[in-house]
Amino acid sequence: GAVVSQHPSRVICKSGTSVKIECRSLDFQATTMFWYRQFPKKSLMLMATSNEGSKATYEQGVEKDKFLINHASLTLSTLTVTSAHPEDSSFYICSASGRRGGGTDTQYFGPGTRLTVL
Amino acid sequence: TQLLEQSPQFLSIQEGENLTVYCNSSSVFSSLQWYRQEPGEGPVLLVTVVTGGEVKKLKRLTFQFGDARKDSSLHITAAQPGDTGLYLCAPSNDYKLSFGAGTTVTVRA
């Protein structure tokens, strides 16, 4: 079964509004969560890495004031796309890293959120 | 800068045929993961390889990690339509994954 959930799965918003995407690890404590962006027919691009209780580390070229990440607990991270514009339309995927059942650290991916900015 | 290449970019085969996709880099990986992603969904982990020369089998899928830990391959035997998807390799260094561009596999019934 799914171990990482994302909400919402799809969102359509008007240009200039902000959108919040939630990522939850369902049956384990995620020490680290990652946010990716994927364009059509392209691979995943890492946007940022977040650890619970600390500031996110953003990849080069990703605007931290544009993409706000909060990792408030070991099971929840949120990505807020502020003042969204049509070029922010994309598929956003989170992953959570932690140990399930005493195994090694593995990244488990959420189902993704399709953001469309009109 | 680590260069990661996946080949071929696209692959379309008939059900029952075999296929191999490749993942190559100029750098040594501490470990490498293979994922399959279906349209509109997140990637699903297939396997993690860690040791140079390692071979892992998952039903009809065979994963190989190169001796020098710079390359890997995924071989599918007797492909089925359910194998259709985007296959991504992702080396792991310092707990971060760097995804290749992927190979889009289409298995026709």
PDB file of N, CA and C in Angstrom, chain A residues 9-112:
ATOM      1  N   SER A   9      -4.317  16.008  -5.280  1.00  0.00           N
ATOM      2  CA  SER A   9      -3.721  15.301  -6.413  1.00  0.00           C
ATOM      3  C   SER A   9      -3.712  16.205  -7.645  1.00  0.00           C
ATOM      4  N   ARG A  10      -4.718  17.069  -7.721  1.00  0.00           N
ATOM      5  CA  ARG A  10      -4.779  18.035  -8.820  1.00  0.00           C
ATOM      6  C   ARG A  10      -5.276  19.363  -8.273  1.00  0.00           C
ATOM      7  N   VAL A  11      -4.744  20.442  -8.802  1.00  0.00           N
ATOM      8  CA  VAL A  11      -5.235  21.760  -8.404  1.00  0.00           C
ATOM      9  C   VAL A  11      -5.109  22.705  -9.587  1.00  0.00           C
ATOM     10  N   ILE A  12      -6.154  23.471  -9.776  1.00  0.00           N
ATOM     11  CA  ILE A  12      -6.172  24.512 -10.799  1.00  0.00           C
ATOM     12  C   ILE A  12      -6.391  25.833 -10.092  1.00  0.00           C
ATOM     13  N   CYS A  13      -5.544  26.793 -10.362  1.00  0.00           N
ATOM     14  CA  CYS A  13      -5.684  28.072  -9.671  1.00  0.00           C
ATOM     15  C   CYS A  13      -5.470  29.222 -10.649  1.00  0.00           C
ATOM     16  N   LYS A  14      -5.850  30.394 -10.210  1.00  0.00           N
ATOM     17  CA  LYS A  14      -5.665  31.586 -11.029  1.00  0.00           C
ATOM     18  C   LYS A  14      -4.277  32.161 -10.807  1.00  0.00           C
ATOM     19  N   SER A  15      -3.768  32.819 -11.803  1.00  0.00           N
ATOM     20  CA  SER A  15      -2.467  33.440 -11.705  1.00  0.00           C
ATOM     21  C   SER A  15      -2.464  34.456 -10.562  1.00  0.00           C
ATOM     22  N   GLY A  16      -1.408  34.432  -9.760  1.00  0.00           N
ATOM     23  CA  GLY A  16      -1.280  35.362  -8.642  1.00  0.00           C
ATOM     24  C   GLY A  16      -1.677  34.786  -7.301  1.00  0.00           C
ATOM     25  N   THR A  17      -2.359  33.668  -7.311  1.00  0.00           N
ATOM     26  CA  THR A  17      -2.749  33.044  -6.050  1.00  0.00           C
ATOM     27  C   THR A  17      -1.649  32.100  -5.563  1.00  0.00           C
ATOM     28  N   SER A  18      -1.775  31.678  -4.306  1.00  0.00           N
ATOM     29  CA  SER A  18      -0.804  30.744  -3.726  1.00  0.00           C
ATOM     30  C   SER A  18      -1.458  29.385  -3.536  1.00  0.00           C
ATOM     31  N   VAL A  19      -0.674  28.368  -3.682  1.00  0.00           N
ATOM     32  CA  VAL A  19      -1.173  26.996  -3.578  1.00  0.00           C
ATOM     33  C   VAL A  19      -0.297  26.208  -2.621  1.00  0.00           C
ATOM     34  N   LYS A  20      -0.927  25.472  -1.708  1.00  0.00           N
ATOM     35  CA  LYS A  20      -0.186  24.649  -0.757  1.00  0.00           C
ATOM     36  C   LYS A  20      -0.386  23.181  -1.086  1.00  0.00           C
ATOM     37  N   ILE A  21       0.712  22.446  -1.129  1.00  0.00           N
ATOM     38  CA  ILE A  21       0.681  21.003  -1.380  1.00  0.00           C
ATOM     39  C   ILE A  21       1.236  20.300  -0.150  1.00  0.00           C
ATOM     40  N   GLU A  22       0.509  19.284   0.313  1.00  0.00           N
ATOM     41  CA  GLU A  22       0.934  18.537   1.493  1.00  0.00           C
ATOM     42  C   GLU A  22       1.527  17.190   1.100  1.00  0.00           C
ATOM     43  N   CYS A  23       2.525  16.788   1.851  1.00  0.00           N
ATOM     44  CA  CYS A  23       3.161  15.492   1.662  1.00  0.00           C
ATOM     45  C   CYS A  23       3.242  14.812   3.023  1.00  0.00           C
ATOM     46  N   ARG A  24       2.683  13.624   3.118  1.00  0.00           N
ATOM     47  CA  ARG A  24       2.666  12.916   4.397  1.00  0.00           C
ATOM     48  C   ARG A  24       3.256  11.527   4.259  1.00  0.00           C
ATOM     49  N   SER A  25       4.092  11.150   5.219  1.00  0.00           N
ATOM     50  CA  SER A  25       4.544   9.762   5.305  1.00  0.00           C
ATOM     51  C   SER A  25       3.551   9.042   6.211  1.00  0.00           C
ATOM     52  N   LEU A  26       3.050   7.924   5.745  1.00  0.00           N
ATOM     53  CA  LEU A  26       1.896   7.305   6.397  1.00  0.00           C
ATOM     54  C   LEU A  26       2.247   6.306   7.489  1.00  0.00           C
ATOM     55  N   ASP A  27       3.312   5.584   7.350  1.00  0.00           N
ATOM     56  CA  ASP A  27       3.591   4.553   8.355  1.00  0.00           C
ATOM     57  C   ASP A  27       5.033   4.561   8.834  1.00  0.00           C
ATOM     58  N   PHE A  28       5.723   5.699   8.624  1.00  0.00           N
ATOM     59  CA  PHE A  28       7.069   5.787   9.174  1.00  0.00           C
ATOM     60  C   PHE A  28       7.423   7.253   9.388  1.00  0.00           C
ATOM     61  N   GLN A  29       8.418   7.478  10.191  1.00  0.00           N
ATOM     62  CA  GLN A  29       8.869   8.835  10.448  1.00  0.00           C
ATOM     63  C   GLN A  29       9.935   9.209   9.419  1.00  0.00           C
ATOM     64  N   ALA A  30       9.640  10.257   8.682  1.00  0.00           N
ATOM     65  CA  ALA A  30      10.526  10.686   7.612  1.00  0.00           C
ATOM     66  C   ALA A  30      11.512  11.723   8.136  1.00  0.00           C
ATOM     67  N   THR A  31      12.744  11.324   8.250  1.00  0.00           N
ATOM     68  CA  THR A  31      13.751  12.262   8.723  1.00  0.00           C
ATOM     69  C   THR A  31      14.011  13.350   7.690  1.00  0.00           C
ATOM     70  N   THR A  32      13.866  12.989   6.436  1.00  0.00           N
ATOM     71  CA  THR A  32      14.106  13.930   5.345  1.00  0.00           C
ATOM     72  C   THR A  32      13.005  13.794   4.310  1.00  0.00           C
ATOM     73  N   MET A  33      12.577  14.925   3.784  1.00  0.00           N
ATOM     74  CA  MET A  33      11.619  14.917   2.685  1.00  0.00           C
ATOM     75  C   MET A  33      12.189  15.726   1.531  1.00  0.00           C
ATOM     76  N   PHE A  34      11.866  15.303   0.350  1.00  0.00           N
ATOM     77  CA  PHE A  34      12.381  15.939  -0.857  1.00  0.00           C
ATOM     78  C   PHE A  34      11.212  16.385  -1.729  1.00  0.00           C
ATOM     79  N   TRP A  35      11.399  17.491  -2.420  1.00  0.00           N
ATOM     80  CA  TRP A  35      10.399  17.980  -3.373  1.00  0.00           C
ATOM     81  C   TRP A  35      11.012  18.025  -4.760  1.00  0.00           C
ATOM     82  N   TYR A  36      10.268  17.453  -5.710  1.00  0.00           N
ATOM     83  CA  TYR A  36      10.713  17.399  -7.089  1.00  0.00           C
ATOM     84  C   TYR A  36       9.673  18.066  -7.977  1.00  0.00           C
ATOM     85  N   ARG A  37      10.145  18.432  -9.142  1.00  0.00           N
ATOM     86  CA  ARG A  37       9.261  18.990 -10.158  1.00  0.00           C
ATOM     87  C   ARG A  37       9.505  18.201 -11.444  1.00  0.00           C
ATOM     88  N   GLN A  38       8.457  17.911 -12.166  1.00  0.00           N
ATOM     89  CA  GLN A  38       8.597  17.137 -13.388  1.00  0.00           C
ATOM     90  C   GLN A  38       7.780  17.777 -14.497  1.00  0.00           C
ATOM     91  N   PHE A  39       8.453  18.065 -15.605  1.00  0.00           N
ATOM     92  CA  PHE A  39       7.765  18.587 -16.784  1.00  0.00           C
ATOM     93  C   PHE A  39       7.369  17.418 -17.676  1.00  0.00           C
ATOM     94  N   PRO A  40       6.392  17.632 -18.566  1.00  0.00           N
ATOM     95  CA  PRO A  40       5.920  16.547 -19.420  1.00  0.00           C
ATOM     96  C   PRO A  40       7.049  15.848 -20.172  1.00  0.00           C
ATOM     97  N   LYS A  41       7.054  14.543 -20.098  1.00  0.00           N
ATOM     98  CA  LYS A  41       8.018  13.704 -20.790  1.00  0.00           C
ATOM     99  C   LYS A  41       9.453  13.995 -20.360  1.00  0.00           C
ATOM    100  N   LYS A  42       9.615  14.529 -19.175  1.00  0.00           N
ATOM    101  CA  LYS A  42      10.955  14.802 -18.654  1.00  0.00           C
ATOM    102  C   LYS A  42      11.152  14.068 -17.332  1.00  0.00           C
ATOM    103  N   SER A  43      12.374  14.097 -16.877  1.00  0.00           N
ATOM    104  CA  SER A  43      12.682  13.418 -15.629  1.00  0.00           C
ATOM    105  C   SER A  43      12.381  14.316 -14.434  1.00  0.00           C
ATOM    106  N   LEU A  44      12.606  13.788 -13.259  1.00  0.00           N
ATOM    107  CA  LEU A  44      12.363  14.543 -12.033  1.00  0.00           C
ATOM    108  C   LEU A  44      13.547  15.452 -11.734  1.00  0.00           C
ATOM    109  N   MET A  45      13.230  16.680 -11.379  1.00  0.00           N
ATOM    110  CA  MET A  45      14.265  17.641 -10.989  1.00  0.00           C
ATOM    111  C   MET A  45      14.103  17.953  -9.514  1.00  0.00           C
ATOM    112  N   LEU A  46      15.146  17.720  -8.749  1.00  0.00           N
ATOM    113  CA  LEU A  46      15.090  18.005  -7.323  1.00  0.00           C
ATOM    114  C   LEU A  46      15.021  19.511  -7.104  1.00  0.00           C
ATOM    115  N   MET A  47      14.044  19.924  -6.299  1.00  0.00           N
ATOM    116  CA  MET A  47      13.896  21.337  -5.988  1.00  0.00           C
ATOM    117  C   MET A  47      14.542  21.668  -4.643  1.00  0.00           C
ATOM    118  N   ALA A  48      14.241  20.834  -3.647  1.00  0.00           N
ATOM    119  CA  ALA A  48      14.727  21.152  -2.311  1.00  0.00           C
ATOM    120  C   ALA A  48      14.679  19.921  -1.427  1.00  0.00           C
ATOM    121  N   THR A  49      15.481  19.983  -0.394  1.00  0.00           N
ATOM    122  CA  THR A  49      15.555  18.933   0.621  1.00  0.00           C
ATOM    123  C   THR A  49      15.191  19.555   1.956  1.00  0.00           C
ATOM    124  N   SER A  50      14.317  18.893   2.700  1.00  0.00           N
ATOM    125  CA  SER A  50      13.961  19.465   3.995  1.00  0.00           C
ATOM    126  C   SER A  50      14.081  18.425   5.102  1.00  0.00           C
ATOM    127  N   ASN A  51      14.597  18.868   6.218  1.00  0.00           N
ATOM    128  CA  ASN A  51      14.689  18.045   7.411  1.00  0.00           C
ATOM    129  C   ASN A  51      13.764  18.621   8.462  1.00  0.00           C
ATOM    130  N   GLU A  52      13.151  17.754   9.220  1.00  0.00           N
ATOM    131  CA  GLU A  52      12.185  18.183  10.222  1.00  0.00           C
ATOM    132  C   GLU A  52      12.784  19.199  11.173  1.00  0.00           C
ATOM    133  N   GLY A  53      12.113  20.315  11.305  1.00  0.00           N
ATOM    134  CA  GLY A  53      12.528  21.330  12.261  1.00  0.00           C
ATOM    135  C   GLY A  53      13.616  22.270  11.796  1.00  0.00           C
ATOM    136  N   SER A  54      14.064  22.130  10.564  1.00  0.00           N
ATOM    137  CA  SER A  54      15.102  23.030  10.075  1.00  0.00           C
ATOM    138  C   SER A  54      14.718  23.586   8.711  1.00  0.00           C
ATOM    139  N   LYS A  55      15.461  24.580   8.267  1.00  0.00           N
ATOM    140  CA  LYS A  55      15.166  25.207   6.976  1.00  0.00           C
ATOM    141  C   LYS A  55      15.518  24.270   5.830  1.00  0.00           C
ATOM    142  N   ALA A  56      14.746  24.404   4.768  1.00  0.00           N
ATOM    143  CA  ALA A  56      14.993  23.567   3.605  1.00  0.00           C
ATOM    144  C   ALA A  56      16.248  24.019   2.875  1.00  0.00           C
ATOM    145  N   THR A  57      16.878  23.081   2.214  1.00  0.00           N
ATOM    146  CA  THR A  57      18.033  23.369   1.361  1.00  0.00           C
ATOM    147  C   THR A  57      17.562  23.312  -0.078  1.00  0.00           C
ATOM    148  N   TYR A  58      17.698  24.430  -0.779  1.00  0.00           N
ATOM    149  CA  TYR A  58      17.193  24.529  -2.144  1.00  0.00           C
ATOM    150  C   TYR A  58      18.304  24.261  -3.154  1.00  0.00           C
ATOM    151  N   GLU A  59      17.911  23.636  -4.240  1.00  0.00           N
ATOM    152  CA  GLU A  59      18.861  23.403  -5.328  1.00  0.00           C
ATOM    153  C   GLU A  59      19.101  24.715  -6.081  1.00  0.00           C
ATOM    154  N   GLN A  60      20.207  24.737  -6.770  1.00  0.00           N
ATOM    155  CA  GLN A  60      20.573  25.945  -7.517  1.00  0.00           C
ATOM    156  C   GLN A  60      19.492  26.281  -8.529  1.00  0.00           C
ATOM    157  N   GLY A  61      19.110  27.528  -8.558  1.00  0.00           N
ATOM    158  CA  GLY A  61      18.116  27.984  -9.518  1.00  0.00           C
ATOM    159  C   GLY A  61      16.688  27.931  -9.016  1.00  0.00           C
ATOM    160  N   VAL A  62      16.467  27.373  -7.851  1.00  0.00           N
ATOM    161  CA  VAL A  62      15.116  27.303  -7.285  1.00  0.00           C
ATOM    162  C   VAL A  62      14.942  28.458  -6.310  1.00  0.00           C
ATOM    163  N   GLU A  63      13.899  29.261  -6.526  1.00  0.00           N
ATOM    164  CA  GLU A  63      13.673  30.444  -5.684  1.00  0.00           C
ATOM    165  C   GLU A  63      13.016  30.035  -4.376  1.00  0.00           C
ATOM    166  N   LYS A  64      13.715  30.254  -3.280  1.00  0.00           N
ATOM    167  CA  LYS A  64      13.180  29.841  -1.988  1.00  0.00           C
ATOM    168  C   LYS A  64      11.994  30.695  -1.558  1.00  0.00           C
ATOM    169  N   ASP A  65      11.928  31.925  -2.024  1.00  0.00           N
ATOM    170  CA  ASP A  65      10.784  32.775  -1.677  1.00  0.00           C
ATOM    171  C   ASP A  65       9.568  32.461  -2.520  1.00  0.00           C
ATOM    172  N   LYS A  66       9.793  31.775  -3.611  1.00  0.00           N
ATOM    173  CA  LYS A  66       8.713  31.386  -4.508  1.00  0.00           C
ATOM    174  C   LYS A  66       8.118  30.047  -4.071  1.00  0.00           C
ATOM    175  N   PHE A  67       8.973  29.164  -3.671  1.00  0.00           N
ATOM    176  CA  PHE A  67       8.565  27.819  -3.269  1.00  0.00           C
ATOM    177  C   PHE A  67       8.910  27.647  -1.783  1.00  0.00           C
ATOM    178  N   LEU A  68       7.911  27.902  -0.943  1.00  0.00           N
ATOM    179  CA  LEU A  68       8.111  27.844   0.501  1.00  0.00           C
ATOM    180  C   LEU A  68       7.902  26.424   0.999  1.00  0.00           C
ATOM    181  N   ILE A  69       8.879  25.923   1.730  1.00  0.00           N
ATOM    182  CA  ILE A  69       8.787  24.564   2.249  1.00  0.00           C
ATOM    183  C   ILE A  69       8.814  24.601   3.762  1.00  0.00           C
ATOM    184  N   ASN A  70       7.863  23.873   4.346  1.00  0.00           N
ATOM    185  CA  ASN A  70       7.784  23.755   5.795  1.00  0.00           C
ATOM    186  C   ASN A  70       7.743  22.283   6.159  1.00  0.00           C
ATOM    187  N   HIS A  71       8.622  21.869   7.031  1.00  0.00           N
ATOM    188  CA  HIS A  71       8.681  20.466   7.463  1.00  0.00           C
ATOM    189  C   HIS A  71       8.411  20.457   8.960  1.00  0.00           C
ATOM    190  N   ALA A  72       7.129  20.558   9.294  1.00  0.00           N
ATOM    191  CA  ALA A  72       6.728  20.810  10.670  1.00  0.00           C
ATOM    192  C   ALA A  72       6.838  19.591  11.574  1.00  0.00           C
ATOM    193  N   SER A  73       6.740  18.408  10.994  1.00  0.00           N
ATOM    194  CA  SER A  73       6.794  17.198  11.817  1.00  0.00           C
ATOM    195  C   SER A  73       7.477  16.101  11.014  1.00  0.00           C
ATOM    196  N   LEU A  74       7.687  14.969  11.655  1.00  0.00           N
ATOM    197  CA  LEU A  74       8.364  13.855  10.984  1.00  0.00           C
ATOM    198  C   LEU A  74       7.464  13.138   9.985  1.00  0.00           C
ATOM    199  N   THR A  75       6.216  13.571   9.888  1.00  0.00           N
ATOM    200  CA  THR A  75       5.324  12.930   8.925  1.00  0.00           C
ATOM    201  C   THR A  75       4.690  13.905   7.945  1.00  0.00           C
ATOM    202  N   LEU A  76       5.029  15.183   8.041  1.00  0.00           N
ATOM    203  CA  LEU A  76       4.375  16.162   7.180  1.00  0.00           C
ATOM    204  C   LEU A  76       5.338  17.227   6.679  1.00  0.00           C
ATOM    205  N   SER A  77       5.326  17.437   5.376  1.00  0.00           N
ATOM    206  CA  SER A  77       6.031  18.558   4.766  1.00  0.00           C
ATOM    207  C   SER A  77       5.064  19.240   3.805  1.00  0.00           C
ATOM    208  N   THR A  78       5.154  20.553   3.716  1.00  0.00           N
ATOM    209  CA  THR A  78       4.291  21.274   2.779  1.00  0.00           C
ATOM    210  C   THR A  78       5.137  22.125   1.846  1.00  0.00           C
ATOM    211  N   LEU A  79       4.647  22.240   0.624  1.00  0.00           N
ATOM    212  CA  LEU A  79       5.247  23.100  -0.386  1.00  0.00           C
ATOM    213  C   LEU A  79       4.201  24.126  -0.777  1.00  0.00           C
ATOM    214  N   THR A  80       4.522  25.384  -0.621  1.00  0.00           N
ATOM    215  CA  THR A  80       3.607  26.450  -1.030  1.00  0.00           C
ATOM    216  C   THR A  80       4.201  27.185  -2.212  1.00  0.00           C
ATOM    217  N   VAL A  81       3.458  27.172  -3.299  1.00  0.00           N
ATOM    218  CA  VAL A  81       3.862  27.928  -4.488  1.00  0.00           C
ATOM    219  C   VAL A  81       3.210  29.297  -4.359  1.00  0.00           C
ATOM    220  N   THR A  82       4.008  30.313  -4.125  1.00  0.00           N
ATOM    221  CA  THR A  82       3.466  31.646  -3.880  1.00  0.00           C
ATOM    222  C   THR A  82       3.327  32.424  -5.186  1.00  0.00           C
ATOM    223  N   SER A  83       2.259  33.216  -5.250  1.00  0.00           N
ATOM    224  CA  SER A  83       2.001  34.054  -6.422  1.00  0.00           C
ATOM    225  C   SER A  83       2.253  33.250  -7.705  1.00  0.00           C
ATOM    226  N   ALA A  84       1.489  32.200  -7.832  1.00  0.00           N
ATOM    227  CA  ALA A  84       1.714  31.266  -8.947  1.00  0.00           C
ATOM    228  C   ALA A  84       1.456  31.923 -10.301  1.00  0.00           C
ATOM    229  N   HIS A  85       2.243  31.500 -11.272  1.00  0.00           N
ATOM    230  CA  HIS A  85       2.083  31.974 -12.649  1.00  0.00           C
ATOM    231  C   HIS A  85       2.012  30.767 -13.567  1.00  0.00           C
ATOM    232  N   PRO A  86       1.537  30.940 -14.785  1.00  0.00           N
ATOM    233  CA  PRO A  86       1.395  29.783 -15.686  1.00  0.00           C
ATOM    234  C   PRO A  86       2.667  28.955 -15.846  1.00  0.00           C
ATOM    235  N   GLU A  87       3.816  29.589 -15.775  1.00  0.00           N
ATOM    236  CA  GLU A  87       5.066  28.819 -15.923  1.00  0.00           C
ATOM    237  C   GLU A  87       5.359  27.924 -14.729  1.00  0.00           C
ATOM    238  N   ASP A  88       4.608  28.096 -13.641  1.00  0.00           N
ATOM    239  CA  ASP A  88       4.746  27.207 -12.475  1.00  0.00           C
ATOM    240  C   ASP A  88       3.925  25.932 -12.640  1.00  0.00           C
ATOM    241  N   SER A  89       3.110  25.894 -13.680  1.00  0.00           N
ATOM    242  CA  SER A  89       2.322  24.689 -13.934  1.00  0.00           C
ATOM    243  C   SER A  89       3.265  23.509 -14.151  1.00  0.00           C
ATOM    244  N   SER A  90       3.012  22.453 -13.413  1.00  0.00           N
ATOM    245  CA  SER A  90       3.920  21.301 -13.485  1.00  0.00           C
ATOM    246  C   SER A  90       3.367  20.172 -12.630  1.00  0.00           C
ATOM    247  N   PHE A  91       4.085  19.087 -12.608  1.00  0.00           N
ATOM    248  CA  PHE A  91       3.775  17.947 -11.747  1.00  0.00           C
ATOM    249  C   PHE A  91       4.778  17.993 -10.602  1.00  0.00           C
ATOM    250  N   TYR A  92       4.274  18.151  -9.388  1.00  0.00           N
ATOM    251  CA  TYR A  92       5.132  18.252  -8.215  1.00  0.00           C
ATOM    252  C   TYR A  92       5.048  16.943  -7.429  1.00  0.00           C
ATOM    253  N   ILE A  93       6.206  16.382  -7.145  1.00  0.00           N
ATOM    254  CA  ILE A  93       6.268  15.090  -6.456  1.00  0.00           C
ATOM    255  C   ILE A  93       7.135  15.221  -5.216  1.00  0.00           C
ATOM    256  N   CYS A  94       6.655  14.658  -4.129  1.00  0.00           N
ATOM    257  CA  CYS A  94       7.473  14.641  -2.916  1.00  0.00           C
ATOM    258  C   CYS A  94       7.955  13.221  -2.659  1.00  0.00           C
ATOM    259  N   SER A  95       9.002  13.122  -1.895  1.00  0.00           N
ATOM    260  CA  SER A  95       9.437  11.818  -1.421  1.00  0.00           C
ATOM    261  C   SER A  95       9.839  11.942   0.035  1.00  0.00           C
ATOM    262  N   ALA A  96       9.749  10.852   0.741  1.00  0.00           N
ATOM    263  CA  ALA A  96      10.100  10.828   2.156  1.00  0.00           C
ATOM    264  C   ALA A  96      11.135   9.745   2.370  1.00  0.00           C
ATOM    265  N   SER A  97      12.119  10.093   3.150  1.00  0.00           N
ATOM    266  CA  SER A  97      13.205   9.145   3.418  1.00  0.00           C
ATOM    267  C   SER A  97      13.220   8.814   4.895  1.00  0.00           C
ATOM    268  N   GLY A  98      13.271   7.547   5.184  1.00  0.00           N
ATOM    269  CA  GLY A  98      13.312   7.122   6.569  1.00  0.00           C
ATOM    270  C   GLY A  98      13.391   5.616   6.600  1.00  0.00           C
ATOM    271  N   ARG A  99      13.387   5.083   7.775  1.00  0.00           N
ATOM    272  CA  ARG A  99      13.520   3.628   7.898  1.00  0.00           C
ATOM    273  C   ARG A  99      12.186   2.997   8.247  1.00  0.00           C
ATOM    274  N   ARG A 100      11.731   2.145   7.341  1.00  0.00           N
ATOM    275  CA  ARG A 100      10.507   1.405   7.590  1.00  0.00           C
ATOM    276  C   ARG A 100      10.881   0.003   8.008  1.00  0.00           C
ATOM    277  N   GLY A 101      10.351  -0.460   9.128  1.00  0.00           N
ATOM    278  CA  GLY A 101      10.587  -1.835   9.549  1.00  0.00           C
ATOM    279  C   GLY A 101      12.043  -2.129   9.817  1.00  0.00           C
ATOM    280  N   GLY A 102      12.799  -1.132  10.200  1.00  0.00           N
ATOM    281  CA  GLY A 102      14.199  -1.367  10.542  1.00  0.00           C
ATOM    282  C   GLY A 102      15.116  -1.504   9.350  1.00  0.00           C
ATOM    283  N   GLY A 103      14.614  -1.245   8.139  1.00  0.00           N
ATOM    284  CA  GLY A 103      15.447  -1.374   6.952  1.00  0.00           C
ATOM    285  C   GLY A 103      16.319  -0.155   6.725  1.00  0.00           C
ATOM    286  N   THR A 104      16.982  -0.097   5.596  1.00  0.00           N
ATOM    287  CA  THR A 104      17.869   1.018   5.289  1.00  0.00           C
ATOM    288  C   THR A 104      17.047   2.204   4.806  1.00  0.00           C
ATOM    289  N   ASP A 105      17.657   3.381   4.819  1.00  0.00           N
ATOM    290  CA  ASP A 105      16.977   4.577   4.334  1.00  0.00           C
ATOM    291  C   ASP A 105      16.663   4.423   2.854  1.00  0.00           C
ATOM    292  N   THR A 106      15.444   4.647   2.506  1.00  0.00           N
ATOM    293  CA  THR A 106      14.995   4.594   1.119  1.00  0.00           C
ATOM    294  C   THR A 106      14.059   5.752   0.893  1.00  0.00           C
ATOM    295  N   GLN A 107      14.062   6.291  -0.322  1.00  0.00           N
ATOM    296  CA  GLN A 107      13.110   7.346  -0.647  1.00  0.00           C
ATOM    297  C   GLN A 107      11.837   6.721  -1.198  1.00  0.00           C
ATOM    298  N   TYR A 108      10.728   7.057  -0.568  1.00  0.00           N
ATOM    299  CA  TYR A 108       9.417   6.614  -1.023  1.00  0.00           C
ATOM    300  C   TYR A 108       8.691   7.824  -1.596  1.00  0.00           C
ATOM    301  N   PHE A 109       8.167   7.661  -2.793  1.00  0.00           N
ATOM    302  CA  PHE A 109       7.582   8.793  -3.497  1.00  0.00           C
ATOM    303  C   PHE A 109       6.064   8.858  -3.323  1.00  0.00           C
ATOM    304  N   GLY A 110       5.584  10.084  -3.269  1.00  0.00           N
ATOM    305  CA  GLY A 110       4.155  10.304  -3.283  1.00  0.00           C
ATOM    306  C   GLY A 110       3.623  10.179  -4.694  1.00  0.00           C
ATOM    307  N   PRO A 111       2.302  10.237  -4.838  1.00  0.00           N
ATOM    308  CA  PRO A 111       1.667  10.070  -6.153  1.00  0.00           C
ATOM    309  C   PRO A 111       1.723  11.313  -7.021  1.00  0.00           C
ATOM    310  N   GLY A 112       2.201  12.425  -6.461  1.00  0.00           N
ATOM    311  CA  GLY A 112       2.320  13.641  -7.262  1.00  0.00           C
ATOM    312  C   GLY A 112       1.105  14.537  -7.190  1.00  0.00           C
TER     313      GLY A 112
END
